[in-house]
Every structure is written in structure tokens, then in C-alpha cells.
PDB file of C-alpha atoms in Angstrom:
ATOM      1  CA  MET A  55      -4.232  -6.734  -6.619  1.00 37.00           C
ATOM      2  CA  SER A  56      -2.796  -8.204  -3.450  1.00 42.00           C
ATOM      3  CA  SER A  57      -1.385  -5.997  -0.767  1.00 46.00           C
ATOM      4  CA  VAL A  58       2.335  -5.534  -1.070  1.00 52.00           C
ATOM      5  CA  MET A  59       4.198  -6.694   2.012  1.00 54.00           C
ATOM      6  CA  SER A  60       7.704  -5.367   2.463  1.00 59.00           C
ATOM      7  CA  PHE A  61      10.448  -7.323   4.217  1.00 61.00           C
ATOM      8  CA  ARG A  62      12.560  -5.673   6.882  1.00 58.00           C
ATOM      9  CA  LYS A  63      16.207  -6.467   7.432  1.00 51.00           C
ATOM     10  CA  GLY A  64      16.484  -9.529   9.653  1.00 56.00           C
ATOM     11  CA  SER A  65      12.979 -10.711   8.877  1.00 78.00           C
ATOM     12  CA  ILE A  66      13.582 -11.743   5.287  1.00 84.00           C
ATOM     13  CA  HIS A  67      13.958 -15.447   6.087  1.00 81.00           C
ATOM     14  CA  LYS A  68      10.771 -15.568   8.183  1.00 83.00           C
ATOM     15  CA  ARG A  69       8.689 -13.761   5.546  1.00 84.00           C
ATOM     16  CA  ILE A  70       9.588 -16.032   2.639  1.00 89.00           C
ATOM     17  CA  PRO A  71       6.955 -18.757   2.151  1.00 89.00           C
ATOM     18  CA  LYS A  72       7.978 -22.268   3.229  1.00 90.00           C
ATOM     19  CA  LYS A  73       7.719 -23.638  -0.329  1.00 91.00           C
ATOM     20  CA  TYR A  74      10.883 -21.649  -1.193  1.00 93.00           C
ATOM     21  CA  LEU A  75      14.441 -22.656  -0.268  1.00 93.00           C
ATOM     22  CA  ARG A  76      14.077 -19.995   2.421  1.00 91.00           C
ATOM     23  CA  LYS A  77      17.620 -19.890   3.794  1.00 92.00           C
ATOM     24  CA  HIS A  78      19.189 -19.720   0.327  1.00 94.00           C
ATOM     25  CA  VAL A  79      16.724 -17.167  -1.071  1.00 95.00           C
ATOM     26  CA  ALA A  80      16.943 -14.992   2.070  1.00 93.00           C
ATOM     27  CA  HIS A  81      20.751 -14.997   1.890  1.00 93.00           C
ATOM     28  CA  GLU A  82      20.801 -14.035  -1.809  1.00 96.00           C
ATOM     29  CA  ILE A  83      18.265 -11.257  -1.254  1.00 95.00           C
ATOM     30  CA  GLN A  84      20.245  -9.939   1.725  1.00 94.00           C
ATOM     31  CA  VAL A  85      23.441  -9.838  -0.346  1.00 95.00           C
ATOM     32  CA  ALA A  86      21.630  -8.195  -3.282  1.00 96.00           C
ATOM     33  CA  ILE A  87      20.100  -5.416  -1.180  1.00 95.00           C
ATOM     34  CA  THR A  88      23.481  -4.808   0.454  1.00 94.00           C
ATOM     35  CA  TYR A  89      24.990  -3.998  -2.963  1.00 96.00           C
ATOM     36  CA  PHE A  90      21.873  -2.486  -4.532  1.00 97.00           C
ATOM     37  CA  LYS A  91      20.491  -0.187  -1.842  1.00 95.00           C
ATOM     38  CA  ASN A  92      17.401   0.888  -3.809  1.00 96.00           C
ATOM     39  CA  LEU A  93      15.975  -2.631  -4.079  1.00 97.00           C
ATOM     40  CA  VAL A  94      13.519  -4.073  -1.573  1.00 95.00           C
ATOM     41  CA  PRO A  95      11.990  -7.542  -1.333  1.00 94.00           C
ATOM     42  CA  VAL A  96       8.185  -7.718  -1.296  1.00 94.00           C
ATOM     43  CA  MET A  97       5.501 -10.380  -1.574  1.00 93.00           C
ATOM     44  CA  ASP A  98       3.174  -9.552  -4.438  1.00 94.00           C
ATOM     45  CA  ARG A  99       1.026 -11.225  -7.082  1.00 96.00           C
ATOM     46  CA  PHE A 100       2.625 -12.014 -10.438  1.00 96.00           C
ATOM     47  CA  VAL A 101       0.406 -12.537 -13.488  1.00 94.00           C
ATOM     48  CA  TYR A 102       1.753 -14.904 -16.145  1.00 93.00           C
ATOM     49  CA  ASN A 103       1.032 -14.360 -19.858  1.00 89.00           C
ATOM     50  CA  ASP A 104      -1.752 -16.991 -19.714  1.00 95.00           C
ATOM     51  CA  GLY A 105      -3.507 -15.066 -16.922  1.00 94.00           C
ATOM     52  CA  THR A 106      -2.432 -17.412 -14.114  1.00 95.00           C
ATOM     53  CA  ARG A 107      -1.743 -15.515 -10.897  1.00 96.00           C
ATOM     54  CA  LYS A 108       0.731 -16.471  -8.213  1.00 94.00           C
ATOM     55  CA  ASP A 109       2.019 -14.840  -5.039  1.00 94.00           C
ATOM     56  CA  MET A 110       5.796 -14.551  -5.273  1.00 95.00           C
ATOM     57  CA  VAL A 111       8.792 -12.872  -3.739  1.00 96.00           C
ATOM     58  CA  CYS A 112       9.764  -9.855  -5.838  1.00 96.00           C
ATOM     59  CA  LEU A 113      12.911  -7.760  -5.620  1.00 97.00           C
ATOM     60  CA  THR A 114      11.712  -4.321  -6.703  1.00 97.00           C
ATOM     61  CA  GLY A 115      13.231  -0.859  -7.005  1.00 97.00           C
ATOM     62  CA  THR A 116      15.960   0.735  -9.072  1.00 97.00           C
ATOM     63  CA  VAL A 117      19.496  -0.104 -10.124  1.00 98.00           C
ATOM     64  CA  PRO A 118      22.052   2.643 -10.883  1.00 97.00           C
ATOM     65  CA  VAL A 119      23.210   2.541 -14.495  1.00 96.00           C
ATOM     66  CA  LEU A 120      25.970   4.669 -16.023  1.00 94.00           C
ATOM     67  CA  ILE A 121      24.900   5.923 -19.456  1.00 91.00           C
ATOM     68  CA  SER A 122      27.102   8.488 -21.224  1.00 90.00           C
ATOM     69  CA  ASP A 123      28.872   9.464 -17.973  1.00 92.00           C
ATOM     70  CA  LYS A 124      25.577  10.067 -16.161  1.00 94.00           C
ATOM     71  CA  THR A 125      23.918   7.747 -13.612  1.00 95.00           C
ATOM     72  CA  TYR A 126      20.279   6.815 -14.165  1.00 94.00           C
ATOM     73  CA  ASN A 127      18.100   4.784 -11.813  1.00 96.00           C
ATOM     74  CA  ILE A 128      16.452   2.083 -13.887  1.00 96.00           C
ATOM     75  CA  PRO A 129      13.291   0.628 -12.282  1.00 97.00           C
ATOM     76  CA  ILE A 130      13.071  -3.177 -12.274  1.00 98.00           C
ATOM     77  CA  ASN A 131      11.184  -6.130 -10.786  1.00 98.00           C
ATOM     78  CA  LEU A 132      12.889  -9.502 -10.298  1.00 98.00           C
ATOM     79  CA  TRP A 133      10.190 -12.108  -9.654  1.00 98.00           C
ATOM     80  CA  ILE A 134      11.576 -15.096  -7.766  1.00 97.00           C
ATOM     81  CA  GLU A 135       9.607 -18.298  -8.267  1.00 96.00           C
ATOM     82  CA  GLU A 136       9.365 -20.960  -5.584  1.00 95.00           C
ATOM     83  CA  ASN A 137      11.699 -23.310  -7.502  1.00 95.00           C
ATOM     84  CA  TYR A 138      14.498 -20.700  -7.468  1.00 96.00           C
ATOM     85  CA  PRO A 139      17.514 -21.163  -7.785  1.00 96.00           C
ATOM     86  CA  GLN A 140      16.766 -24.024 -10.193  1.00 96.00           C
ATOM     87  CA  VAL A 141      15.103 -21.460 -12.460  1.00 96.00           C
ATOM     88  CA  ALA A 142      16.076 -17.875 -13.229  1.00 97.00           C
ATOM     89  CA  PRO A 143      14.010 -14.994 -11.890  1.00 98.00           C
ATOM     90  CA  ILE A 144      11.442 -13.466 -14.223  1.00 97.00           C
ATOM     91  CA  CYS A 145      12.738  -9.945 -14.850  1.00 98.00           C
ATOM     92  CA  PHE A 146      10.835  -6.870 -15.977  1.00 97.00           C
ATOM     93  CA  LEU A 147      11.417  -3.168 -16.328  1.00 97.00           C
ATOM     94  CA  LYS A 148       8.964  -1.179 -14.234  1.00 95.00           C
ATOM     95  CA  PRO A 149       8.951   2.227 -15.946  1.00 93.00           C
ATOM     96  CA  THR A 150       7.395   5.269 -14.303  1.00 91.00           C
ATOM     97  CA  ARG A 151       4.690   7.225 -16.155  1.00 89.00           C
ATOM     98  CA  GLU A 152       7.367   9.588 -17.452  1.00 90.00           C
ATOM     99  CA  MET A 153       9.329   6.719 -19.058  1.00 91.00           C
ATOM    100  CA  MET A 154       8.980   4.676 -22.221  1.00 92.00           C
ATOM    101  CA  ILE A 155      10.356   1.171 -22.681  1.00 93.00           C
ATOM    102  CA  VAL A 156      12.975   0.965 -25.418  1.00 92.00           C
ATOM    103  CA  ARG A 157      12.379  -2.358 -27.100  1.00 90.00           C
ATOM    104  CA  GLY A 158      15.654  -3.889 -28.176  1.00 89.00           C
ATOM    105  CA  LYS A 159      18.042  -6.785 -28.144  1.00 86.00           C
ATOM    106  CA  TYR A 160      17.448  -7.571 -24.449  1.00 92.00           C
ATOM    107  CA  VAL A 161      14.057  -6.021 -23.722  1.00 94.00           C
ATOM    108  CA  SER A 162      10.655  -6.988 -25.166  1.00 93.00           C
ATOM    109  CA  SER A 163       7.879  -4.468 -25.877  1.00 90.00           C
ATOM    110  CA  ASN A 164       6.133  -5.428 -22.601  1.00 92.00           C
ATOM    111  CA  GLY A 165       9.324  -4.717 -20.646  1.00 95.00           C
ATOM    112  CA  GLU A 166      10.457  -8.286 -20.052  1.00 96.00           C
ATOM    113  CA  ILE A 167      14.224  -8.466 -19.736  1.00 97.00           C
ATOM    114  CA  GLN A 168      15.626 -11.282 -21.880  1.00 94.00           C
ATOM    115  CA  MET A 169      19.377 -11.685 -21.823  1.00 94.00           C
ATOM    116  CA  PRO A 170      21.858 -14.544 -22.194  1.00 95.00           C
ATOM    117  CA  TYR A 171      22.560 -14.686 -18.427  1.00 96.00           C
ATOM    118  CA  LEU A 172      18.883 -15.509 -17.795  1.00 96.00           C
ATOM    119  CA  GLU A 173      18.557 -17.862 -20.767  1.00 95.00           C
ATOM    120  CA  GLN A 174      21.665 -19.819 -19.718  1.00 95.00           C
ATOM    121  CA  TRP A 175      20.792 -19.786 -15.996  1.00 96.00           C
ATOM    122  CA  ASN A 176      22.723 -22.484 -14.168  1.00 92.00           C
ATOM    123  CA  ASN A 177      21.872 -23.326 -10.570  1.00 83.00           C
ATOM    124  CA  GLY A 178      25.046 -23.143  -8.505  1.00 86.00           C
ATOM    125  CA  GLU A 179      26.785 -20.734 -10.879  1.00 92.00           C
ATOM    126  CA  CYS A 180      24.213 -17.949 -11.186  1.00 96.00           C
ATOM    127  CA  ASP A 181      22.851 -15.715  -8.428  1.00 97.00           C
ATOM    128  CA  LEU A 182      20.914 -12.486  -7.887  1.00 97.00           C
ATOM    129  CA  VAL A 183      23.935 -10.191  -7.394  1.00 97.00           C
ATOM    130  CA  SER A 184      25.641 -11.453 -10.562  1.00 97.00           C
ATOM    131  CA  LEU A 185      22.355 -11.117 -12.454  1.00 98.00           C
ATOM    132  CA  LEU A 186      22.000  -7.512 -11.281  1.00 98.00           C
ATOM    133  CA  GLN A 187      25.623  -6.720 -12.183  1.00 97.00           C
ATOM    134  CA  VAL A 188      25.143  -8.138 -15.692  1.00 97.00           C
ATOM    135  CA  MET A 189      21.878  -6.198 -16.016  1.00 97.00           C
ATOM    136  CA  VAL A 190      23.545  -2.902 -14.991  1.00 97.00           C
ATOM    137  CA  ALA A 191      26.372  -3.444 -17.514  1.00 96.00           C
ATOM    138  CA  MET A 192      23.922  -4.401 -20.266  1.00 95.00           C
ATOM    139  CA  PHE A 193      21.641  -1.400 -19.562  1.00 96.00           C
ATOM    140  CA  GLY A 194      24.701   0.872 -19.756  1.00 94.00           C
ATOM    141  CA  GLU A 195      25.311  -0.320 -23.305  1.00 93.00           C
ATOM    142  CA  PHE A 196      21.673  -0.658 -24.340  1.00 93.00           C
ATOM    143  CA  PRO A 197      19.528   1.782 -22.307  1.00 92.00           C
ATOM    144  CA  PRO A 198      16.158   0.057 -21.727  1.00 94.00           C
ATOM    145  CA  VAL A 199      14.044   3.161 -21.048  1.00 92.00           C
ATOM    146  CA  CYS A 200      13.887   6.807 -22.069  1.00 88.00           C
ATOM    147  CA  MET A 201      11.794   9.781 -21.090  1.00 85.00           C
ATOM    148  CA  GLN A 202       8.353  10.218 -22.666  1.00 81.00           C
ATOM    149  CA  PRO A 203       8.319  13.003 -25.242  1.00 80.00           C
ATOM    150  CA  TYR A 204       6.551  16.171 -24.138  1.00 71.00           C
ATOM    151  CA  PRO A 205       4.494  18.255 -26.590  1.00 58.00           C
ATOM    152  CA  VAL A 206       6.742  21.316 -26.169  1.00 46.00           C
ATOM    153  CA  TYR A 207      10.003  19.403 -25.999  1.00 46.00           C
ATOM    154  CA  GLU A 208       9.887  16.737 -28.703  1.00 49.00           C
ATOM    155  CA  LYS A 209      13.169  14.997 -27.843  1.00 51.00           C
ATOM    156  CA  SER A 210      12.555  11.281 -27.398  1.00 53.00           C
ATOM    157  CA  CYS A 211      14.441   8.000 -27.550  1.00 58.00           C
ATOM    158  CA  LYS A 212      17.109   7.626 -30.177  1.00 52.00           C
TER     159      LYS A 212
END
């Protein structure tokens, strides 16, 4: 696995590889991390389903989601390909060891987030902040993770 390199505020633009639309991607990331304080941009290696590996910018961390009047921090990875914003980010849940993925309408069993906003991605109309806002709203209605059941306390996902 490649070493994860974190971006610091002000250095985002310089750290994004030249093959990206650096100014645009840096601006969107800066806006996203302003609204979603627990997300950080990193360079890491993404592995596609066919085994192909590629170094990409990834927005990783947690987003606060209100579920039944309680806020939960849902861990996510937004993988930004070099042809962004022409294509939507590849989005995954990144559950901790204590969490289980809840497969459902918008989440596959491997944790890939599949929702209409991503499927109907339109360059010029869609952006990272809007994507995150839609994700937070969707997760509030359809929680994507739950706690692992413990042997003593057998309460699990509904």
C-alpha cells in the first residue's frame, strides 16, 4: 500500500498531480473541508474491481449524520479521478472494525455508495459539497452502517 500523504491548508493546489484540473479540484476540496471539518484530502492508491491500481486524490474522514435525533459520524472515502469533474467521484463507506455495512438501496455489500446524484452526475451542476450534503441527507434516512453485535449484547442492525 502506498504511503498516505495528507494535504495541508494552502498546499492543496500544489499537492494535486498535474494531470488533474488542479485549480478546480483544489477549490472544491477547500470548500468541502470548510463545511465538513472531519474530512481531509490525501493521495493514496485506489484499487478498481479488476485489480488495476491508481494513485488518486481521496477525501477521507467522517460526515455528521442525524439519525433519530442523534448525530453519528459516518466514515467515507471520496476518490477523485483525474478526469474529475467530468466524472463523479467513486464513493465508499470506510467502516471501523466496530461497524458493519448495511447493504441497501444506496449502498452495496462492499460499501460502495450508489445514489442518483452520482449516477446522474453532470459537470458544471454537481460538486463535492452538494454531493456530501446529499449523502448526509440520504444517510439520515437510510443509515449505511451499524455497530457490530457483541456476544453479550446481541442488538444489531434493524
